[in-house]
mmCIF file with all atom_site columns, C-alpha atoms and ligand atoms in Angstrom:
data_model
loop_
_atom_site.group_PDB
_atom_site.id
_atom_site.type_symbol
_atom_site.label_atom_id
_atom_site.label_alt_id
_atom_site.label_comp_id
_atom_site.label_asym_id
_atom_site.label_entity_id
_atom_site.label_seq_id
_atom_site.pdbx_PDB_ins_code
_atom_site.Cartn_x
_atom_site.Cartn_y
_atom_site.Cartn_z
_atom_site.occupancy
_atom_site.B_iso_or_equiv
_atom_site.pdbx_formal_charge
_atom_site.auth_seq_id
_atom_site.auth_comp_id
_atom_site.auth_asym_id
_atom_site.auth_atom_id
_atom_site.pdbx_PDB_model_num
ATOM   1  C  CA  . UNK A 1 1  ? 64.968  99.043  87.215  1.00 0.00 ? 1   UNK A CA  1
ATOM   2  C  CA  . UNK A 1 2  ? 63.633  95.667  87.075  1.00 0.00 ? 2   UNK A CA  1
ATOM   3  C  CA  . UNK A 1 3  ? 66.046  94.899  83.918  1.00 0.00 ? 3   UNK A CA  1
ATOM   4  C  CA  . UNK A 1 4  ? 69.096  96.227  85.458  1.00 0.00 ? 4   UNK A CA  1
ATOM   5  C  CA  . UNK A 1 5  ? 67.858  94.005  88.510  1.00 0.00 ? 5   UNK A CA  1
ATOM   6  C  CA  . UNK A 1 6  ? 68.011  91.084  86.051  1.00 0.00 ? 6   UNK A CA  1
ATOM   7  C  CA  . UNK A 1 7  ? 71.759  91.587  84.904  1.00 0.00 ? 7   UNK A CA  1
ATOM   8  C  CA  . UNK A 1 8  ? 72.782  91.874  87.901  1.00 0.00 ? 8   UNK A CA  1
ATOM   9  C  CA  . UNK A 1 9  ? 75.445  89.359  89.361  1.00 0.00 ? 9   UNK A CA  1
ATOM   10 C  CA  . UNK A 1 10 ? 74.363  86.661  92.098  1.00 0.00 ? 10  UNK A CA  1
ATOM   11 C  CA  . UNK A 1 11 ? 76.337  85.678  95.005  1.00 0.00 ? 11  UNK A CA  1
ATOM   12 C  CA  . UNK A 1 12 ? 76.863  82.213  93.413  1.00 0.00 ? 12  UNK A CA  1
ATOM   13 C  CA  . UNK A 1 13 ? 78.374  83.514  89.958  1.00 0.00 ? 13  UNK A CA  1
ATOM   14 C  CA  . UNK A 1 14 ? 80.399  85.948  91.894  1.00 0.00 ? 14  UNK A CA  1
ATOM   15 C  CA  . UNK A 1 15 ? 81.843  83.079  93.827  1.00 0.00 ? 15  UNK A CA  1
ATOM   16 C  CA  . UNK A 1 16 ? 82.502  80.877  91.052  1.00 0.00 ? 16  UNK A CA  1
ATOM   17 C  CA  . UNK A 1 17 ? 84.262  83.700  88.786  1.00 0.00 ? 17  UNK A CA  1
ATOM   18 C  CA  . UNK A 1 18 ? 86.186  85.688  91.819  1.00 0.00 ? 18  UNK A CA  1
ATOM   19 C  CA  . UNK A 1 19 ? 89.095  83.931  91.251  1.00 0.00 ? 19  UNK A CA  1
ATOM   20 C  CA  . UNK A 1 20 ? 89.199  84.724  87.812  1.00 0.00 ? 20  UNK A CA  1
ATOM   21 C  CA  . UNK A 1 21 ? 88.560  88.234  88.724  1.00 0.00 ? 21  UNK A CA  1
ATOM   22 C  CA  . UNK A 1 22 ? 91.145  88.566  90.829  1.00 0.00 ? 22  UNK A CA  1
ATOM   23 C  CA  . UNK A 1 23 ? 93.967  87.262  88.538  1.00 0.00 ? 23  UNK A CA  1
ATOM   24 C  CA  . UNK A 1 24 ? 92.431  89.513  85.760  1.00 0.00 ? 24  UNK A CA  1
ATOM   25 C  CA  . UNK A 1 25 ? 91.612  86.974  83.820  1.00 0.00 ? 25  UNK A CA  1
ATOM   26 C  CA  . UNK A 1 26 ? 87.980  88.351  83.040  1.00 0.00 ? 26  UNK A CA  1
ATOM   27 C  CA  . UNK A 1 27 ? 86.372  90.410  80.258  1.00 0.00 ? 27  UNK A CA  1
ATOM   28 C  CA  . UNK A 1 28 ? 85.822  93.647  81.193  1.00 0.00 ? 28  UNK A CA  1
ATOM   29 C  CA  . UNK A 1 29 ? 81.862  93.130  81.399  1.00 0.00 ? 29  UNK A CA  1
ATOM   30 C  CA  . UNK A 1 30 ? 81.663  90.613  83.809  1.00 0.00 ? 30  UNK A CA  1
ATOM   31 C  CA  . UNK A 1 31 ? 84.557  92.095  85.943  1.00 0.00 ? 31  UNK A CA  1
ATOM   32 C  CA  . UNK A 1 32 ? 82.439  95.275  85.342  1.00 0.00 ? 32  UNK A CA  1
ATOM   33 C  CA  . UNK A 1 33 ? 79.264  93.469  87.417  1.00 0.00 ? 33  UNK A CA  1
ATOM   34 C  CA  . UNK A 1 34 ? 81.372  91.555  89.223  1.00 0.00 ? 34  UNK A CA  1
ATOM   35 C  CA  . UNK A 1 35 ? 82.968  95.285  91.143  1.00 0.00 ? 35  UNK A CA  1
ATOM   36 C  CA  . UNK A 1 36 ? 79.156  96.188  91.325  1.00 0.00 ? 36  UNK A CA  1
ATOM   37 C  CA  . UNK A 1 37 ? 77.943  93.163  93.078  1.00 0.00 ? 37  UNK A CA  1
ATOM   38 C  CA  . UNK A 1 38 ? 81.151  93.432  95.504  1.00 0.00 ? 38  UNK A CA  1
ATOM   39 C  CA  . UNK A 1 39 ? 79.871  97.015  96.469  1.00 0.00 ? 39  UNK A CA  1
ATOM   40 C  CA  . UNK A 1 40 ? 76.508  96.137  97.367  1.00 0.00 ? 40  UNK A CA  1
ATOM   41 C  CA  . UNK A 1 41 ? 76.694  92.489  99.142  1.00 0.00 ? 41  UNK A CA  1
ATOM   42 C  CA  . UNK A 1 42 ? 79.091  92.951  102.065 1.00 0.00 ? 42  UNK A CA  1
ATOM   43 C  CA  . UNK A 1 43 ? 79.012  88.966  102.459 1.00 0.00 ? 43  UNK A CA  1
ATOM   44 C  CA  . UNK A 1 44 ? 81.003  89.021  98.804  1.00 0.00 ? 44  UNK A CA  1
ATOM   45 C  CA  . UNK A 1 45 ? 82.703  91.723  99.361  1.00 0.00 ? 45  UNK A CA  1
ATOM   46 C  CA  . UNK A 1 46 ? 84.343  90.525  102.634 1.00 0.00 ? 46  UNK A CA  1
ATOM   47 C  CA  . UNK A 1 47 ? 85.136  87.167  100.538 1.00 0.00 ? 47  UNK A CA  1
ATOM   48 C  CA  . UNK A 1 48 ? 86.796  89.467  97.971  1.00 0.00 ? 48  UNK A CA  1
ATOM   49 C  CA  . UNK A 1 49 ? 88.992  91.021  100.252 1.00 0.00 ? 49  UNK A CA  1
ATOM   50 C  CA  . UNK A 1 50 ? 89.786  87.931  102.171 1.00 0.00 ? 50  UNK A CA  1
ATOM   51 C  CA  . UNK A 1 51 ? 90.478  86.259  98.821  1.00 0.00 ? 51  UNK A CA  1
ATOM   52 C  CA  . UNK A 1 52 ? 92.819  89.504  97.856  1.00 0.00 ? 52  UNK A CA  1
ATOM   53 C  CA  . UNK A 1 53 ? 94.920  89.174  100.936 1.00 0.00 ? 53  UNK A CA  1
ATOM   54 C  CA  . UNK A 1 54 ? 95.602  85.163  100.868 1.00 0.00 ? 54  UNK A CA  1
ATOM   55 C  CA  . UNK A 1 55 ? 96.489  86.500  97.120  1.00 0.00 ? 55  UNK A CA  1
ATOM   56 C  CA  . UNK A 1 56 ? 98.462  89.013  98.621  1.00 0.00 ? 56  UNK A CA  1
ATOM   57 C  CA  . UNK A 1 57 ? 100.457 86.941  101.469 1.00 0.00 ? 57  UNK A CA  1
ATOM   58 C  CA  . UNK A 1 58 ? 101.476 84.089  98.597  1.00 0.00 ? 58  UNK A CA  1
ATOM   59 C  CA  . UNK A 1 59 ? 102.998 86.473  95.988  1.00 0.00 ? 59  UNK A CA  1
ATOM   60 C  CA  . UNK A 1 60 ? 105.090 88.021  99.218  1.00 0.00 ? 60  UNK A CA  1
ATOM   61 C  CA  . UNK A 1 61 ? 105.598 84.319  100.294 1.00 0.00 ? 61  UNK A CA  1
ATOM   62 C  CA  . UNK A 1 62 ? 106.821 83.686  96.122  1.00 0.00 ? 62  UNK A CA  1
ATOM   63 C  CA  . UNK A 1 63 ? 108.952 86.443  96.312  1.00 0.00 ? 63  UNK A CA  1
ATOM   64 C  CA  . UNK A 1 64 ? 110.782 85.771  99.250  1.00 0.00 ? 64  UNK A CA  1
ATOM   65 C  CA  . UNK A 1 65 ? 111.272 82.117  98.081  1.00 0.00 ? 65  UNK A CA  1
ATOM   66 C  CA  . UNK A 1 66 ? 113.171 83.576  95.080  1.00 0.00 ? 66  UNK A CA  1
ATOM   67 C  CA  . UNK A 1 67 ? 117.130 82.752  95.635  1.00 0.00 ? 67  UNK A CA  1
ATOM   68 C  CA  . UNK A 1 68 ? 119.539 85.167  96.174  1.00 0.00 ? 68  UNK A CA  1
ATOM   69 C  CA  . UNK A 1 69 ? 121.600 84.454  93.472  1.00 0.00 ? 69  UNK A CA  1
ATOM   70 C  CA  . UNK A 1 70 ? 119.049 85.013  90.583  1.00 0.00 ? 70  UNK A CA  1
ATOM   71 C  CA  . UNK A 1 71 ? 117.520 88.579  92.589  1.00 0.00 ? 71  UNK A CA  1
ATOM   72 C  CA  . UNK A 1 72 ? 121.842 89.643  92.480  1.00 0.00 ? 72  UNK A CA  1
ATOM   73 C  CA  . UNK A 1 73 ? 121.387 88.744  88.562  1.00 0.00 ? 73  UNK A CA  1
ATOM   74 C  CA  . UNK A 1 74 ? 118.276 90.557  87.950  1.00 0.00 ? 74  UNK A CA  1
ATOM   75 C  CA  . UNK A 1 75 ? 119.415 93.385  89.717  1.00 0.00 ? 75  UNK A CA  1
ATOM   76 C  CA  . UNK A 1 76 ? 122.598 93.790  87.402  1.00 0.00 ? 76  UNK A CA  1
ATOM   77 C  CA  . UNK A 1 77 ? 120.668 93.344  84.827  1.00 0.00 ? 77  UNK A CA  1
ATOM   78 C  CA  . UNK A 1 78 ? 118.321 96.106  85.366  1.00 0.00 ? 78  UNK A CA  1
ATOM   79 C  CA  . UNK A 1 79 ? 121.476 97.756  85.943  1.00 0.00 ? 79  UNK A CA  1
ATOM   80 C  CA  . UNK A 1 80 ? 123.119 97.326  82.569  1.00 0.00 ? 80  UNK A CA  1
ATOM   81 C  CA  . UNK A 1 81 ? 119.660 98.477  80.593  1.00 0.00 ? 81  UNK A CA  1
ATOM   82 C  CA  . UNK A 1 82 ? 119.914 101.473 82.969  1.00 0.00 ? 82  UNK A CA  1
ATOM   83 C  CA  . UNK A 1 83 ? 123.473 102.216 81.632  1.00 0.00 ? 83  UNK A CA  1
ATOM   84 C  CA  . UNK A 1 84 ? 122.248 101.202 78.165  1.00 0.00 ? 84  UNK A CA  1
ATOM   85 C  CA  . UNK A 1 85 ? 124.407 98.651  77.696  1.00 0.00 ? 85  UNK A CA  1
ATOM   86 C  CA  . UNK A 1 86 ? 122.981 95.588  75.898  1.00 0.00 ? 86  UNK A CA  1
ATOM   87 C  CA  . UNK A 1 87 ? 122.364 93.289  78.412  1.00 0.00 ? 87  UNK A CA  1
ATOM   88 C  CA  . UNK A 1 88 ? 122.807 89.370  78.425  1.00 0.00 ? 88  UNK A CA  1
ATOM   89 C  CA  . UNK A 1 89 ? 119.586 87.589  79.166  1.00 0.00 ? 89  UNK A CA  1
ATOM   90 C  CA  . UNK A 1 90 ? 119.814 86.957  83.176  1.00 0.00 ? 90  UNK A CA  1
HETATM 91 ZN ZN1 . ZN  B 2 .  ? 76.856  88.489  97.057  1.00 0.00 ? 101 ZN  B ZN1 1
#
């Protein structure tokens, strides 16, 4: 017990590599300690989720910033690969 104790993640490491985390850029072993810490210290865990949603509300934000235009071209063409014609590049 007392050398799983030791591996386990502290609040300040989870803090500094959350971000990380979050945009996947972490090895699976740290992300790995990083979801166990999350599930046992609320005070991280809320910081996770709060993290996840400002993460959540600028992609949305992103995506409605992209111009009409270019979504009309990306639509058409997804549309040609659907038809499996070979499609210019957009
Ligand atoms: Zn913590």
């Amino acid at each position: 017990v007392r050398l799983f104790r030791r591996r386990v993640m502290g609040c300040m490491e989870v803090g500094r590599l959350l971000q990380q985390y979050l945009d996947g850029d972490l090895d699976a072993g740290r992300a790995h300690r990083l979801e166990a810490h999350l599930e046992d210290c609320r005070r991280c865990g809320m910081e996770a989720e709060t993290y996840t949603q400002i993460k959540a509300s600028l992609e949305r934000h992103r995506r409605e910033a992209v111009p009409r235009d270019a979504l009309d071209r990306l639509r058409a063409f997804g549309e040609r690969l659907a038809q499996g014609v070979e499609p210019e590049m957009p």
